Amino acid sequence: NTCTIRSSFNIDNVSRVSAGLYNVYFDRDFSNVNYANSVFVDGDKVPDTGSYAVGSFQVSGRLRGTGAFTDAGQVHVVAFGEQ
């Protein structure tokens, strides 16, 4: 499942892997995996990131309290690093 991107700013696409788990792909790869990112999800969810690669990383949203993966209405991602 491909997600809607409002403003890409170097995001090529975002795909839903499963409930609450998304892969974010960059249009232009970072030079290494030592980049920083910040993720926000809507509602009563806790954001997390993982599986870093130069061209992508994973984002997840979990319910507070239970930790269960759950879809978010909106996911906001910012990444900083050398490209």
Coordinates of N, CA and C in Angstrom, one line a residue, residues 7-83:
S7 N 4.0 16.8 0.9 CA 5.2 17.5 0.4 C 6.4 16.6 0.5
S8 N 7.0 16.3 -0.6 CA 8.0 15.3 -0.6 C 9.4 15.7 0.0
F9 N 9.9 16.8 -0.5 CA 11.3 17.2 0.0 C 12.2 16.0 0.2
N10 N 12.4 15.3 -0.9 CA 13.4 14.2 -0.9 C 12.8 12.8 -0.5
I11 N 11.5 12.8 -0.3 CA 10.8 11.5 0.0 C 10.3 11.0 -1.3
D12 N 10.7 9.8 -1.8 CA 10.3 9.2 -3.0 C 8.9 8.6 -2.8
N13 N 8.8 7.7 -1.8 CA 7.5 7.1 -1.5 C 7.5 6.6 -0.1
V14 N 6.3 6.3 0.4 CA 6.1 5.7 1.7 C 5.1 4.6 1.5
S15 N 5.5 3.4 1.9 CA 4.6 2.2 1.7 C 4.3 1.6 3.1
R16 N 3.0 1.2 3.2 CA 2.6 0.6 4.4 C 2.9 -0.9 4.4
V17 N 3.7 -1.4 5.3 CA 4.1 -2.8 5.4 C 3.1 -3.6 6.1
S18 N 2.6 -3.1 7.2 CA 1.5 -3.7 7.9 C 0.9 -2.7 8.9
A19 N -0.1 -3.1 9.7 CA -0.7 -2.1 10.6 C 0.4 -1.4 11.4
G20 N 0.4 0.0 11.2 CA 1.3 0.8 12.0 C 2.8 0.8 11.6
L21 N 3.2 0.1 10.5 CA 4.5 0.0 10.1 C 4.7 0.4 8.7
Y22 N 5.6 1.4 8.4 CA 5.7 2.0 7.1 C 7.2 2.0 6.7
N23 N 7.5 1.9 5.5 CA 8.8 2.1 4.9 C 8.9 3.4 4.2
V24 N 9.8 4.3 4.5 CA 10.0 5.6 3.9 C 11.2 5.5 3.0
Y25 N 11.1 5.8 1.7 CA 12.1 5.8 0.7 C 12.5 7.2 0.3
F26 N 13.8 7.4 0.3 CA 14.3 8.7 -0.2 C 14.5 8.8 -1.7
D27 N 14.3 9.9 -2.2 CA 14.6 10.2 -3.7 C 16.1 10.2 -3.9
R28 N 16.8 10.8 -3.0 CA 18.3 10.9 -3.1 C 18.8 10.3 -1.8
D29 N 19.6 9.3 -2.0 CA 20.2 8.6 -0.8 C 21.1 9.4 0.0
F30 N 21.1 9.1 1.3 CA 22.1 9.7 2.2 C 23.5 9.1 1.9
S31 N 24.6 9.7 2.3 CA 25.9 9.2 2.0 C 26.2 8.0 2.9
N32 N 25.6 7.9 4.1 CA 25.8 6.8 5.0 C 24.5 6.7 6.0
V33 N 24.5 5.8 6.8 CA 23.3 5.6 7.7 C 23.4 6.5 9.0
N34 N 24.4 7.4 9.1 CA 24.5 8.2 10.2 C 23.7 9.5 10.1
Y35 N 22.5 9.4 9.6 CA 21.6 10.6 9.5 C 20.7 10.6 10.7
A36 N 20.2 11.8 11.0 CA 19.2 11.9 12.1 C 17.8 12.1 11.5
N37 N 16.8 11.6 12.3 CA 15.5 11.9 11.8 C 14.6 12.1 13.0
S38 N 13.4 12.7 12.7 CA 12.4 13.0 13.7 C 11.1 12.5 13.2
V39 N 10.3 11.8 13.9 CA 9.0 11.3 13.4 C 7.9 11.7 14.4
F40 N 6.8 12.1 13.9 CA 5.6 12.4 14.7 C 4.4 11.6 14.1
V41 N 3.6 11.1 14.9 CA 2.4 10.4 14.5 C 1.2 11.0 15.3
D42 N 0.0 11.0 14.6 CA -1.1 11.7 15.3 C -1.8 10.8 16.3
G43 N -2.6 11.4 17.1 CA -3.4 10.7 18.1 C -2.6 10.2 19.3
D44 N -3.1 9.2 19.9 CA -2.5 8.6 21.1 C -1.5 7.5 20.8
K45 N -0.6 7.8 19.9 CA 0.4 6.8 19.5 C 1.8 7.3 19.8
V46 N 2.7 6.3 19.9 CA 4.1 6.5 20.2 C 4.9 6.2 18.9
P47 N 5.6 7.2 18.3 CA 6.4 6.9 17.1 C 7.7 6.2 17.4
D48 N 8.2 5.5 16.4 CA 9.5 4.8 16.5 C 10.1 4.6 15.1
T49 N 11.4 4.5 15.1 CA 12.0 4.3 13.8 C 13.0 3.1 13.9
G50 N 13.3 2.5 12.7 CA 14.3 1.4 12.7 C 14.7 1.0 11.3
S51 N 15.5 0.0 11.2 CA 15.9 -0.5 9.9 C 16.5 0.6 9.0
Y52 N 17.5 1.3 9.5 CA 18.1 2.3 8.7 C 19.0 1.8 7.5
A53 N 18.8 2.4 6.4 CA 19.6 2.2 5.2 C 19.9 3.6 4.6
V54 N 20.8 3.7 3.6 CA 21.1 5.0 3.0 C 19.9 5.5 2.2
G55 N 19.1 4.6 1.7 CA 17.9 5.0 0.9 C 16.6 4.9 1.5
S56 N 16.5 4.4 2.8 CA 15.2 4.2 3.4 C 15.3 4.0 4.9
F57 N 14.2 4.0 5.6 CA 14.1 3.6 7.0 C 12.7 3.3 7.3
Q58 N 12.5 2.6 8.4 CA 11.1 2.2 8.8 C 10.6 3.2 9.9
V59 N 9.3 3.4 9.9 CA 8.6 4.2 10.9 C 7.4 3.4 11.4
S60 N 7.2 3.4 12.7 CA 6.1 2.7 13.3 C 5.3 3.6 14.2
G61 N 4.1 3.3 14.4 CA 3.2 3.9 15.4 C 2.6 2.9 16.3
R62 N 2.7 3.0 17.6 CA 2.2 2.1 18.6 C 1.3 2.8 19.5
L63 N 0.3 2.1 20.0 CA -0.7 2.6 21.0 C 0.0 2.8 22.3
R64 N -0.2 3.9 22.9 CA 0.3 4.1 24.3 C -0.4 3.1 25.2
G65 N 0.3 2.6 26.1 CA -0.2 1.6 27.1 C -0.1 0.2 26.6
T66 N -0.6 -0.2 25.4 CA -0.5 -1.6 25.0 C 0.7 -1.8 24.1
G67 N 1.2 -0.8 23.4 CA 2.4 -1.0 22.5 C 2.0 -1.7 21.2
A68 N 0.7 -1.9 21.0 CA 0.3 -2.6 19.7 C 0.5 -1.6 18.6
F69 N 1.0 -2.2 17.4 CA 1.1 -1.4 16.2 C -0.3 -1.0 15.8
T70 N -0.4 0.3 15.3 CA -1.7 0.8 14.8 C -1.4 1.9 13.8
D71 N -2.3 1.9 12.8 CA -2.1 2.9 11.7 C -2.4 4.3 12.3
A72 N -1.7 5.3 11.7 CA -1.9 6.7 12.0 C -2.6 7.4 10.9
G73 N -3.4 8.4 11.2 CA -4.0 9.2 10.1 C -2.9 10.0 9.4
Q74 N -1.9 10.5 10.2 CA -0.8 11.3 9.6 C 0.5 10.9 10.3
V75 N 1.5 10.8 9.4 CA 2.9 10.5 9.9 C 3.7 11.6 9.3
H76 N 4.5 12.3 10.2 CA 5.4 13.4 9.7 C 6.8 13.0 10.0
V77 N 7.7 13.1 8.9 CA 9.0 12.7 9.0 C 10.0 13.8 8.5
V78 N 11.1 14.0 9.2 CA 12.1 14.9 8.9 C 13.4 14.1 9.0
A79 N 14.3 14.2 8.0 CA 15.6 13.5 8.1 C 16.7 14.5 7.8
F80 N 17.8 14.5 8.5 CA 19.0 15.4 8.3 C 20.2 14.6 8.2
G81 N 21.1 14.9 7.2 CA 22.3 14.3 7.1 C 23.0 14.6 5.8
E82 N 24.2 14.1 5.6 CA 25.0 14.3 4.4 C 24.5 13.5 3.2
Q83 N 24.3 14.1 2.1 CA 23.8 13.3 0.9 C 24.8 13.4 -0.2

